[in-house]
């Protein structure tokens, strides 16, 4: 029981917990990305880490956050169109933490995180609504028949896995032919009624993301909001191991959530995602 | 008044940067044919990944072109990510210089699928013909 109350005490300060996890996630991410533009990053990393290590208790500036921000910014400058979408979100969150270190106002930081989270989820909804390929179910149909989503589960369904392999082989054979001959192939459905399932799944995705976005904007601290957000994160993780992005969304959840059990669930998600990310089982 | 402005800047300044990034991404998607998976616009999983696009150069194997050639890999990768006139021209120029051919024809295709009947085929996004004399 004592351990349980200790854990509760540890999780009392949302900003502290979320900031620690963000720093952990940030450290893992920038070290994975460190080999890009390494010659430029070495002096920055060396100087930043040295100053942070020697002066962390005396200097008032958030040296480690600034160092990591500069590393993220270098990636943006050199690989704007290649970095993942959550690289941008991570950069904005780090910027919010750096500013928080100076203004020290909790409500400002939480507003930054809330609006950022809302923007990310609502933009994802609009991007899907604007995509005919997504809304008519063709996208999910293609992804499932190729095993590009729900891949983890297909490993336990040998018959379906065979169909996926057969589809991949057929596509590979087609790709070896001249595309100007306008040949086509018939994909084998990994499940019956996959066309309809894909259509329903596409609309469900949009509806769920829309509900999450609106509740984040409307009631950012409500248990219902965080229940929806955790379910959405877990749902996405089941679809594909987008661990880097999901860790970030869960950290946003920790910033805003006041329910102990939901906070604990977020923390489990973040740490699980980081573990999968650094071991390269999940995407960074 | 300035307090209100500062307050708004503190609360909405960083989110505004996110909105600017998204607007820029949409601009590139609609004017330069950038794939929605990239560019900071959170359009992942809304269309098929650019990785599945196919570059077709009659008489030349793309795999052999990119093998051990980082510059070629980057240029053709850029063409898959953002297939437009500029990226096609850059790719064609590099392929011409590398292969020392008189002329080159490059096409970029994307996969299309119909969930109603399961038909998978390819659709031409864009193409270029370039002669060595045009360089």
Tab-separated table of C-alpha atoms in Angstrom:
chain	number	residue	atom	x	y	z
A	1	UNK	CA	0.000	0.000	0.000
A	2	UNK	CA	2.846	2.338	0.817
A	3	UNK	CA	4.271	1.865	-2.676
A	4	UNK	CA	0.865	2.690	-4.167
A	5	UNK	CA	0.634	5.972	-2.233
A	6	UNK	CA	4.263	6.729	-3.158
A	7	UNK	CA	3.374	6.275	-6.823
A	8	UNK	CA	0.351	8.542	-6.354
A	9	UNK	CA	2.571	11.216	-4.828
A	10	UNK	CA	5.075	10.864	-7.644
A	11	UNK	CA	2.349	11.448	-10.210
A	12	UNK	CA	0.819	14.432	-8.433
A	13	UNK	CA	2.631	17.077	-10.431
A	14	UNK	CA	1.464	16.646	-14.032
A	15	UNK	CA	3.946	19.063	-15.519
A	16	UNK	CA	6.923	17.497	-13.769
A	17	UNK	CA	5.951	13.940	-14.769
A	18	UNK	CA	5.175	14.914	-18.375
A	19	UNK	CA	8.364	16.972	-18.655
A	20	UNK	CA	10.532	14.090	-17.387
A	21	UNK	CA	8.948	11.693	-19.862
A	22	UNK	CA	9.261	14.208	-22.685
A	23	UNK	CA	12.964	14.618	-21.916
A	24	UNK	CA	13.392	10.830	-21.941
A	25	UNK	CA	11.554	10.521	-25.240
A	26	UNK	CA	13.428	13.515	-26.665
A	27	UNK	CA	16.785	12.069	-25.651
A	28	UNK	CA	15.969	8.738	-27.298
A	29	UNK	CA	14.688	10.469	-30.442
A	30	UNK	CA	17.606	12.871	-30.939
A	31	UNK	CA	20.137	10.098	-30.355
A	32	UNK	CA	18.403	7.931	-32.970
A	33	UNK	CA	18.457	10.889	-35.373
A	34	UNK	CA	21.967	11.973	-34.390
A	35	UNK	CA	23.707	10.246	-37.298
A	36	UNK	CA	22.063	12.632	-39.789
A	37	UNK	CA	24.233	15.746	-40.258
A	38	UNK	CA	26.579	14.291	-37.638
A	39	UNK	CA	29.470	16.676	-38.295
A	40	UNK	CA	27.269	19.630	-37.456
A	41	UNK	CA	25.685	17.898	-34.473
A	42	UNK	CA	28.860	16.712	-32.760
A	43	UNK	CA	30.053	20.173	-31.561
A	44	UNK	CA	26.515	21.169	-30.527
A	45	UNK	CA	25.925	17.927	-28.639
A	46	UNK	CA	29.371	18.038	-27.053
A	47	UNK	CA	29.138	21.676	-25.943
A	48	UNK	CA	25.513	21.410	-24.829
A	49	UNK	CA	26.022	18.233	-22.794
A	50	UNK	CA	29.232	19.560	-21.240
A	51	UNK	CA	27.666	22.868	-20.153
A	52	UNK	CA	24.561	21.045	-18.884
A	53	UNK	CA	26.593	18.488	-16.943
A	54	UNK	CA	28.877	21.056	-15.319
A	55	UNK	CA	26.362	23.807	-14.650
A	56	UNK	CA	22.918	22.202	-14.416
A	57	UNK	CA	22.403	23.221	-10.789
A	58	UNK	CA	23.699	26.769	-11.121
A	59	UNK	CA	22.628	28.049	-14.500
A	60	UNK	CA	19.013	29.201	-14.912
A	61	UNK	CA	18.789	28.440	-18.628
A	62	UNK	CA	17.369	25.057	-19.748
A	63	UNK	CA	20.601	24.044	-21.481
A	64	UNK	CA	19.638	20.442	-22.196
A	65	UNK	CA	16.302	21.473	-23.753
A	66	UNK	CA	17.968	24.184	-25.836
A	67	UNK	CA	20.648	21.722	-27.005
A	68	UNK	CA	18.060	19.163	-28.081
A	69	UNK	CA	15.967	21.876	-29.715
A	70	UNK	CA	18.942	22.971	-31.813
A	71	UNK	CA	19.500	19.348	-32.882
A	72	UNK	CA	15.825	19.043	-33.894
A	73	UNK	CA	16.063	22.341	-35.756
A	74	UNK	CA	19.099	21.151	-37.727
A	75	UNK	CA	17.104	18.132	-38.889
A	76	UNK	CA	14.280	20.431	-39.972
A	77	UNK	CA	16.686	22.683	-41.905
A	78	UNK	CA	18.404	19.828	-43.717
A	79	UNK	CA	15.520	17.376	-44.108
A	80	UNK	CA	12.325	19.424	-43.985
A	81	UNK	CA	10.449	17.055	-46.304
A	82	UNK	CA	11.947	13.878	-44.877
A	83	UNK	CA	11.432	14.132	-41.120
A	84	UNK	CA	8.295	12.584	-39.649
A	85	UNK	CA	5.299	14.774	-38.861
A	86	UNK	CA	5.765	14.281	-35.143
A	87	UNK	CA	9.277	15.749	-35.444
A	88	UNK	CA	7.524	19.098	-35.930
A	89	UNK	CA	5.234	18.463	-32.966
A	90	UNK	CA	8.164	17.453	-30.777
A	91	UNK	CA	9.928	20.668	-31.703
A	92	UNK	CA	6.911	22.777	-30.786
A	93	UNK	CA	6.550	20.969	-27.449
A	94	UNK	CA	10.236	21.486	-26.634
A	95	UNK	CA	9.849	25.154	-27.511
A	96	UNK	CA	6.882	25.364	-25.105
A	97	UNK	CA	9.015	23.832	-22.322
A	98	UNK	CA	11.894	26.250	-23.002
A	99	UNK	CA	9.513	29.219	-22.787
A	100	UNK	CA	7.908	27.757	-19.646
A	101	UNK	CA	11.318	27.772	-18.010
A	102	UNK	CA	11.276	31.588	-18.303
A	103	UNK	CA	7.597	32.578	-17.808
A	104	UNK	CA	6.942	29.820	-15.186
A	105	UNK	CA	3.201	29.977	-15.778
A	106	UNK	CA	1.504	26.576	-15.649
A	107	UNK	CA	-1.692	27.696	-17.364
A	108	UNK	CA	0.265	29.041	-20.348
A	109	UNK	CA	2.186	25.799	-20.824
A	110	UNK	CA	-0.997	23.724	-20.504
A	111	UNK	CA	-2.781	25.971	-23.018
A	112	UNK	CA	0.161	25.530	-25.439
A	113	UNK	CA	-0.058	21.752	-25.104
A	114	UNK	CA	-3.853	21.661	-25.329
A	115	UNK	CA	-4.016	23.758	-28.511
A	116	UNK	CA	-1.092	21.887	-30.100
A	117	UNK	CA	-2.799	18.564	-29.423
A	118	UNK	CA	-6.088	19.864	-30.796
A	119	UNK	CA	-4.398	21.178	-33.967
A	120	UNK	CA	-2.608	17.880	-34.604
A	121	UNK	CA	-5.728	15.722	-34.216
A	122	UNK	CA	-8.144	18.041	-36.055
A	123	UNK	CA	-5.674	18.464	-38.943
A	124	UNK	CA	-5.414	14.702	-39.190
A	125	UNK	CA	-9.237	14.595	-39.463
A	126	UNK	CA	-9.328	17.206	-42.245
A	127	UNK	CA	-6.485	15.543	-44.150
A	128	UNK	CA	-8.493	12.317	-44.151
A	129	UNK	CA	-11.741	14.058	-45.098
A	130	UNK	CA	-9.961	15.710	-48.042
A	131	UNK	CA	-8.631	12.355	-49.268
A	132	UNK	CA	-11.036	10.473	-51.562
A	133	UNK	CA	-8.778	7.430	-51.379
A	134	UNK	CA	-9.187	7.349	-47.598
A	135	UNK	CA	-12.879	8.127	-47.363
A	136	UNK	CA	-13.958	5.487	-49.923
A	137	UNK	CA	-12.043	2.820	-47.999
A	138	UNK	CA	-9.490	2.129	-50.765
A	139	UNK	CA	-6.564	3.169	-48.567
A	140	UNK	CA	-7.339	0.753	-45.707
A	141	UNK	CA	-8.256	-1.947	-48.237
A	142	UNK	CA	-4.811	-1.677	-49.846
A	143	UNK	CA	-2.964	-1.434	-46.525
A	144	UNK	CA	-4.709	-4.471	-45.020
A	145	UNK	CA	-4.288	-6.609	-48.128
A	146	UNK	CA	-0.561	-5.820	-48.030
A	147	UNK	CA	-0.291	-6.395	-44.278
A	148	UNK	CA	0.908	-2.832	-43.787
A	149	UNK	CA	-1.535	-2.335	-40.926
A	150	UNK	CA	-2.468	-4.862	-38.221
A	151	UNK	CA	0.790	-6.587	-39.188
A	152	UNK	CA	1.389	-7.764	-35.594
A	153	UNK	CA	-1.912	-9.642	-35.514
A	154	UNK	CA	-1.496	-11.204	-38.952
A	155	UNK	CA	1.553	-13.057	-37.603
A	156	UNK	CA	-0.880	-15.142	-35.527
A	157	UNK	CA	-3.198	-15.826	-38.491
A	158	UNK	CA	-1.185	-18.039	-40.882
A	159	UNK	CA	-3.928	-18.321	-43.529
A	160	UNK	CA	-4.328	-14.563	-43.760
A	161	UNK	CA	-0.559	-14.124	-43.756
A	162	UNK	CA	-0.374	-16.408	-46.806
A	163	UNK	CA	-2.891	-14.193	-48.618
A	164	UNK	CA	-0.797	-11.115	-47.773
A	165	UNK	CA	2.340	-12.800	-49.117
A	166	UNK	CA	0.471	-13.825	-52.261
A	167	UNK	CA	-0.727	-10.221	-52.787
A	168	UNK	CA	2.795	-8.876	-52.281
A	169	UNK	CA	4.194	-11.368	-54.789
A	170	UNK	CA	1.509	-10.508	-57.366
A	171	UNK	CA	2.240	-6.789	-56.948
A	172	UNK	CA	5.965	-7.434	-57.231
A	173	UNK	CA	5.456	-9.402	-60.465
A	174	UNK	CA	3.248	-6.617	-61.830
A	175	UNK	CA	5.900	-4.029	-60.966
A	176	UNK	CA	8.399	-5.900	-63.103
A	177	UNK	CA	6.226	-5.300	-66.161
A	178	UNK	CA	5.983	-2.140	-68.243
A	179	UNK	CA	3.304	0.025	-66.544
A	180	UNK	CA	2.347	1.465	-69.964
A	181	UNK	CA	0.788	-1.904	-70.845
A	182	UNK	CA	-1.949	-0.989	-68.331
A	183	UNK	CA	-2.030	-4.449	-66.806
A	184	UNK	CA	-3.805	-5.000	-63.507
A	185	UNK	CA	-4.159	-7.746	-60.921
A	186	UNK	CA	-6.869	-8.847	-58.512
A	187	UNK	CA	-5.937	-8.624	-54.844
A	188	UNK	CA	-7.011	-11.485	-52.604
A	189	UNK	CA	-8.987	-10.180	-49.630
A	190	UNK	CA	-7.406	-11.087	-46.278
A	191	UNK	CA	-10.907	-11.068	-44.782
A	192	UNK	CA	-14.278	-11.540	-46.437
A	193	UNK	CA	-16.175	-8.257	-47.047
A	194	UNK	CA	-12.907	-6.362	-46.702
A	195	UNK	CA	-14.175	-3.558	-48.951
A	196	UNK	CA	-17.064	-2.845	-46.588
A	197	UNK	CA	-14.892	-3.323	-43.487
A	198	UNK	CA	-12.372	-0.810	-44.877
A	199	UNK	CA	-15.096	1.732	-45.570
A	200	UNK	CA	-16.574	1.408	-42.062
A	201	UNK	CA	-13.087	1.508	-40.505
A	202	UNK	CA	-12.240	4.683	-42.434
A	203	UNK	CA	-15.365	6.505	-41.259
A	204	UNK	CA	-14.928	5.213	-37.690
A	205	UNK	CA	-11.358	6.561	-37.660
A	206	UNK	CA	-12.520	10.006	-38.740
A	207	UNK	CA	-15.400	10.090	-36.234
A	208	UNK	CA	-13.199	8.964	-33.312
A	209	UNK	CA	-10.435	11.459	-34.154
A	210	UNK	CA	-13.013	14.223	-34.525
A	211	UNK	CA	-14.544	13.431	-31.109
A	212	UNK	CA	-11.068	13.398	-29.523
A	213	UNK	CA	-10.177	16.764	-31.113
A	214	UNK	CA	-13.404	18.450	-30.016
A	215	UNK	CA	-13.261	17.102	-26.464
A	216	UNK	CA	-9.630	18.221	-26.113
A	217	UNK	CA	-10.675	21.720	-27.106
A	218	UNK	CA	-13.894	21.754	-25.102
A	219	UNK	CA	-13.018	19.863	-21.913
A	220	UNK	CA	-9.257	19.268	-21.776
A	221	UNK	CA	-9.244	17.953	-18.208
A	222	UNK	CA	-12.328	15.725	-18.373
A	223	UNK	CA	-11.913	11.998	-17.718
A	224	UNK	CA	-14.081	11.303	-20.771
A	225	UNK	CA	-11.678	13.237	-22.996
A	226	UNK	CA	-8.687	11.261	-21.728
A	227	UNK	CA	-10.567	7.990	-21.998
A	228	UNK	CA	-11.191	8.764	-25.685
A	229	UNK	CA	-7.593	9.901	-26.207
A	230	UNK	CA	-6.076	6.791	-24.576
A	231	UNK	CA	-8.407	4.557	-26.590
A	232	UNK	CA	-7.418	6.365	-29.786
A	233	UNK	CA	-3.706	6.004	-28.974
A	234	UNK	CA	-4.061	2.298	-28.165
A	235	UNK	CA	-6.160	1.801	-31.302
A	236	UNK	CA	-3.483	3.423	-33.475
A	237	UNK	CA	-0.765	1.329	-31.794
A	238	UNK	CA	-2.748	-1.827	-32.620
A	239	UNK	CA	-3.006	-0.679	-36.237
A	240	UNK	CA	0.685	0.110	-36.611
A	241	UNK	CA	3.531	0.654	-34.154
A	242	UNK	CA	3.720	4.435	-34.535
A	243	UNK	CA	5.433	4.532	-31.148
A	244	UNK	CA	7.228	7.875	-31.481
A	245	UNK	CA	4.106	9.822	-32.323
A	246	UNK	CA	1.902	7.963	-29.844
A	247	UNK	CA	4.395	8.582	-27.022
A	248	UNK	CA	4.113	12.298	-27.772
A	249	UNK	CA	0.301	12.248	-27.787
A	250	UNK	CA	0.331	10.343	-24.471
A	251	UNK	CA	2.746	12.879	-22.955
A	252	UNK	CA	0.307	15.638	-23.999
A	253	UNK	CA	-2.373	13.609	-22.221
A	254	UNK	CA	-0.296	13.517	-19.024
A	255	UNK	CA	0.093	17.303	-19.101
A	256	UNK	CA	-3.675	17.751	-19.213
A	257	UNK	CA	-5.040	14.779	-17.234
A	258	UNK	CA	-5.901	14.888	-13.547
A	259	UNK	CA	-7.177	11.333	-13.068
A	260	UNK	CA	-4.565	9.111	-11.394
A	261	UNK	CA	-5.505	5.864	-13.176
A	262	UNK	CA	-5.596	7.484	-16.602
A	263	UNK	CA	-2.280	9.192	-15.886
A	264	UNK	CA	-0.815	5.812	-14.977
A	265	UNK	CA	-2.158	4.368	-18.233
A	266	UNK	CA	-0.554	7.217	-20.197
A	267	UNK	CA	2.766	6.602	-18.443
A	268	UNK	CA	2.627	2.889	-19.274
A	269	UNK	CA	1.924	3.802	-22.907
A	270	UNK	CA	4.810	6.309	-23.048
A	271	UNK	CA	7.356	3.986	-21.465
A	272	UNK	CA	6.167	1.060	-23.594
A	273	UNK	CA	6.473	3.207	-26.714
A	274	UNK	CA	9.966	4.404	-25.774
A	275	UNK	CA	11.061	0.799	-25.130
A	276	UNK	CA	9.750	-0.259	-28.566
A	277	UNK	CA	11.235	2.828	-30.188
A	278	UNK	CA	14.794	2.430	-28.910
A	279	UNK	CA	14.800	-1.278	-29.701
A	280	UNK	CA	13.602	-0.351	-33.225
A	281	UNK	CA	10.552	-2.604	-32.994
A	282	UNK	CA	8.450	0.526	-33.208
A	283	UNK	CA	8.876	3.567	-35.423
A	284	UNK	CA	10.747	6.518	-33.981
B	1	UNK	CA	-3.645	46.210	-24.117
B	2	UNK	CA	-0.029	45.112	-24.378
B	3	UNK	CA	-0.647	42.661	-21.532
B	4	UNK	CA	-3.487	41.068	-23.493
B	5	UNK	CA	-1.244	40.869	-26.541
B	6	UNK	CA	1.566	39.269	-24.551
B	7	UNK	CA	-0.853	36.824	-22.989
B	8	UNK	CA	-2.225	35.812	-26.393
B	9	UNK	CA	1.290	35.533	-27.801
B	10	UNK	CA	2.386	33.272	-24.940
B	11	UNK	CA	-0.671	31.039	-25.196
B	12	UNK	CA	-1.129	30.887	-28.957
B	13	UNK	CA	2.315	31.780	-30.373
B	14	UNK	CA	3.652	28.232	-30.499
B	15	UNK	CA	0.369	26.715	-31.777
B	16	UNK	CA	0.420	29.398	-34.495
B	17	UNK	CA	3.779	28.034	-35.661
B	18	UNK	CA	2.117	24.634	-36.002
B	19	UNK	CA	-0.651	26.185	-38.121
B	20	UNK	CA	1.906	27.943	-40.348
B	21	UNK	CA	3.673	24.597	-40.870
B	22	UNK	CA	0.379	22.939	-41.808
B	23	UNK	CA	-0.523	25.723	-44.263
B	24	UNK	CA	2.914	25.375	-45.848
B	25	UNK	CA	2.457	21.617	-46.136
B	26	UNK	CA	-0.940	22.042	-47.819
B	27	UNK	CA	0.625	24.553	-50.208
B	28	UNK	CA	3.309	22.036	-51.201
B	29	UNK	CA	0.744	19.227	-51.461
B	30	UNK	CA	-1.427	21.231	-53.861
B	31	UNK	CA	1.259	23.012	-55.874
B	32	UNK	CA	4.239	20.636	-55.825
B	33	UNK	CA	2.469	17.303	-55.426
B	34	UNK	CA	4.110	16.575	-52.039
B	35	UNK	CA	2.901	13.293	-50.546
B	36	UNK	CA	0.732	13.965	-47.483
B	37	UNK	CA	2.863	11.694	-45.304
B	38	UNK	CA	5.532	14.369	-45.027
B	39	UNK	CA	5.947	18.088	-44.511
B	40	UNK	CA	4.479	18.533	-41.037
B	41	UNK	CA	0.822	18.469	-42.076
B	42	UNK	CA	-0.237	15.349	-40.149
B	43	UNK	CA	-1.626	13.664	-43.260
B	44	UNK	CA	-0.123	10.243	-42.550
B	45	UNK	CA	-2.484	7.320	-43.189
B	46	UNK	CA	-4.709	9.484	-45.373
B	47	UNK	CA	-3.231	8.237	-48.647
B	48	UNK	CA	-0.909	5.478	-49.848
B	49	UNK	CA	2.714	6.070	-48.825
B	50	UNK	CA	5.049	7.496	-51.486
B	51	UNK	CA	7.277	4.464	-50.924
B	52	UNK	CA	4.846	2.503	-53.129
B	53	UNK	CA	5.225	4.898	-56.086
B	54	UNK	CA	7.188	3.448	-58.981
B	55	UNK	CA	9.809	5.112	-61.161
B	56	UNK	CA	9.926	3.619	-64.643
B	57	UNK	CA	12.791	4.291	-67.032
B	58	UNK	CA	12.532	2.198	-70.232
B	59	UNK	CA	15.650	0.086	-70.710
B	60	UNK	CA	17.217	0.981	-67.342
B	61	UNK	CA	16.905	-0.755	-63.994
B	62	UNK	CA	16.206	1.789	-61.261
B	63	UNK	CA	17.604	-0.621	-58.645
B	64	UNK	CA	20.969	-0.732	-60.404
B	65	UNK	CA	20.969	3.069	-60.790
B	66	UNK	CA	20.569	3.742	-57.072
B	67	UNK	CA	22.945	0.981	-55.980
B	68	UNK	CA	26.029	2.587	-54.425
B	69	UNK	CA	25.017	6.058	-55.621
B	70	UNK	CA	23.809	8.235	-52.736
B	71	UNK	CA	23.150	11.243	-54.971
B	72	UNK	CA	20.987	9.204	-57.332
B	73	UNK	CA	19.184	7.598	-54.395
B	74	UNK	CA	18.379	11.008	-52.914
B	75	UNK	CA	17.251	12.498	-56.238
B	76	UNK	CA	15.002	9.573	-57.172
B	77	UNK	CA	13.719	9.378	-53.575
B	78	UNK	CA	12.772	13.045	-53.829
B	79	UNK	CA	10.973	12.291	-57.090
B	80	UNK	CA	8.880	9.618	-55.346
B	81	UNK	CA	8.097	11.945	-52.444
B	82	UNK	CA	7.253	15.001	-54.539
B	83	UNK	CA	6.629	13.984	-58.144
B	84	UNK	CA	6.487	17.231	-60.116
B	85	UNK	CA	8.071	18.880	-63.134
B	86	UNK	CA	11.125	20.131	-61.197
B	87	UNK	CA	11.954	16.853	-59.483
B	88	UNK	CA	11.424	14.963	-62.758
B	89	UNK	CA	13.807	17.317	-64.580
B	90	UNK	CA	16.468	16.986	-61.872
B	91	UNK	CA	16.152	13.201	-61.952
B	92	UNK	CA	16.305	13.110	-65.757
B	93	UNK	CA	19.424	15.316	-65.851
B	94	UNK	CA	21.213	13.168	-63.305
B	95	UNK	CA	20.267	9.920	-65.061
B	96	UNK	CA	21.430	11.346	-68.396
B	97	UNK	CA	24.781	12.378	-66.926
B	98	UNK	CA	25.237	9.033	-65.156
B	99	UNK	CA	24.238	6.759	-68.032
B	100	UNK	CA	25.736	8.945	-70.797
B	101	UNK	CA	22.723	8.218	-73.005
B	102	UNK	CA	21.540	10.559	-75.778
B	103	UNK	CA	18.049	10.871	-74.377
B	104	UNK	CA	15.997	9.665	-71.455
B	105	UNK	CA	12.332	9.010	-70.696
B	106	UNK	CA	11.297	8.898	-67.017
B	107	UNK	CA	7.823	8.130	-65.735
B	108	UNK	CA	6.489	8.149	-62.175
B	109	UNK	CA	3.528	5.898	-61.399
B	110	UNK	CA	1.357	5.501	-58.325
B	111	UNK	CA	-0.634	2.471	-57.206
B	112	UNK	CA	-4.401	2.566	-57.504
B	113	UNK	CA	-6.777	0.111	-55.919
B	114	UNK	CA	-10.523	-0.345	-55.989
B	115	UNK	CA	-11.951	-1.851	-52.810
B	116	UNK	CA	-15.221	-2.737	-54.601
B	117	UNK	CA	-13.646	-5.281	-56.959
B	118	UNK	CA	-10.088	-5.712	-55.631
B	119	UNK	CA	-8.451	-4.463	-58.847
B	120	UNK	CA	-4.920	-3.168	-58.344
B	121	UNK	CA	-3.277	-1.190	-61.118
B	122	UNK	CA	-0.961	1.760	-61.674
B	123	UNK	CA	-1.706	5.323	-62.747
B	124	UNK	CA	0.753	7.690	-64.405
B	125	UNK	CA	1.501	10.751	-62.261
B	126	UNK	CA	3.886	12.517	-64.632
B	127	UNK	CA	6.661	11.891	-67.150
B	128	UNK	CA	9.547	13.638	-68.879
B	129	UNK	CA	11.533	13.205	-72.096
B	130	UNK	CA	14.948	14.828	-72.036
B	131	UNK	CA	17.700	14.882	-74.634
B	132	UNK	CA	21.359	15.331	-73.887
B	133	UNK	CA	21.369	18.303	-76.281
B	134	UNK	CA	18.768	20.028	-74.036
B	135	UNK	CA	21.124	20.073	-71.072
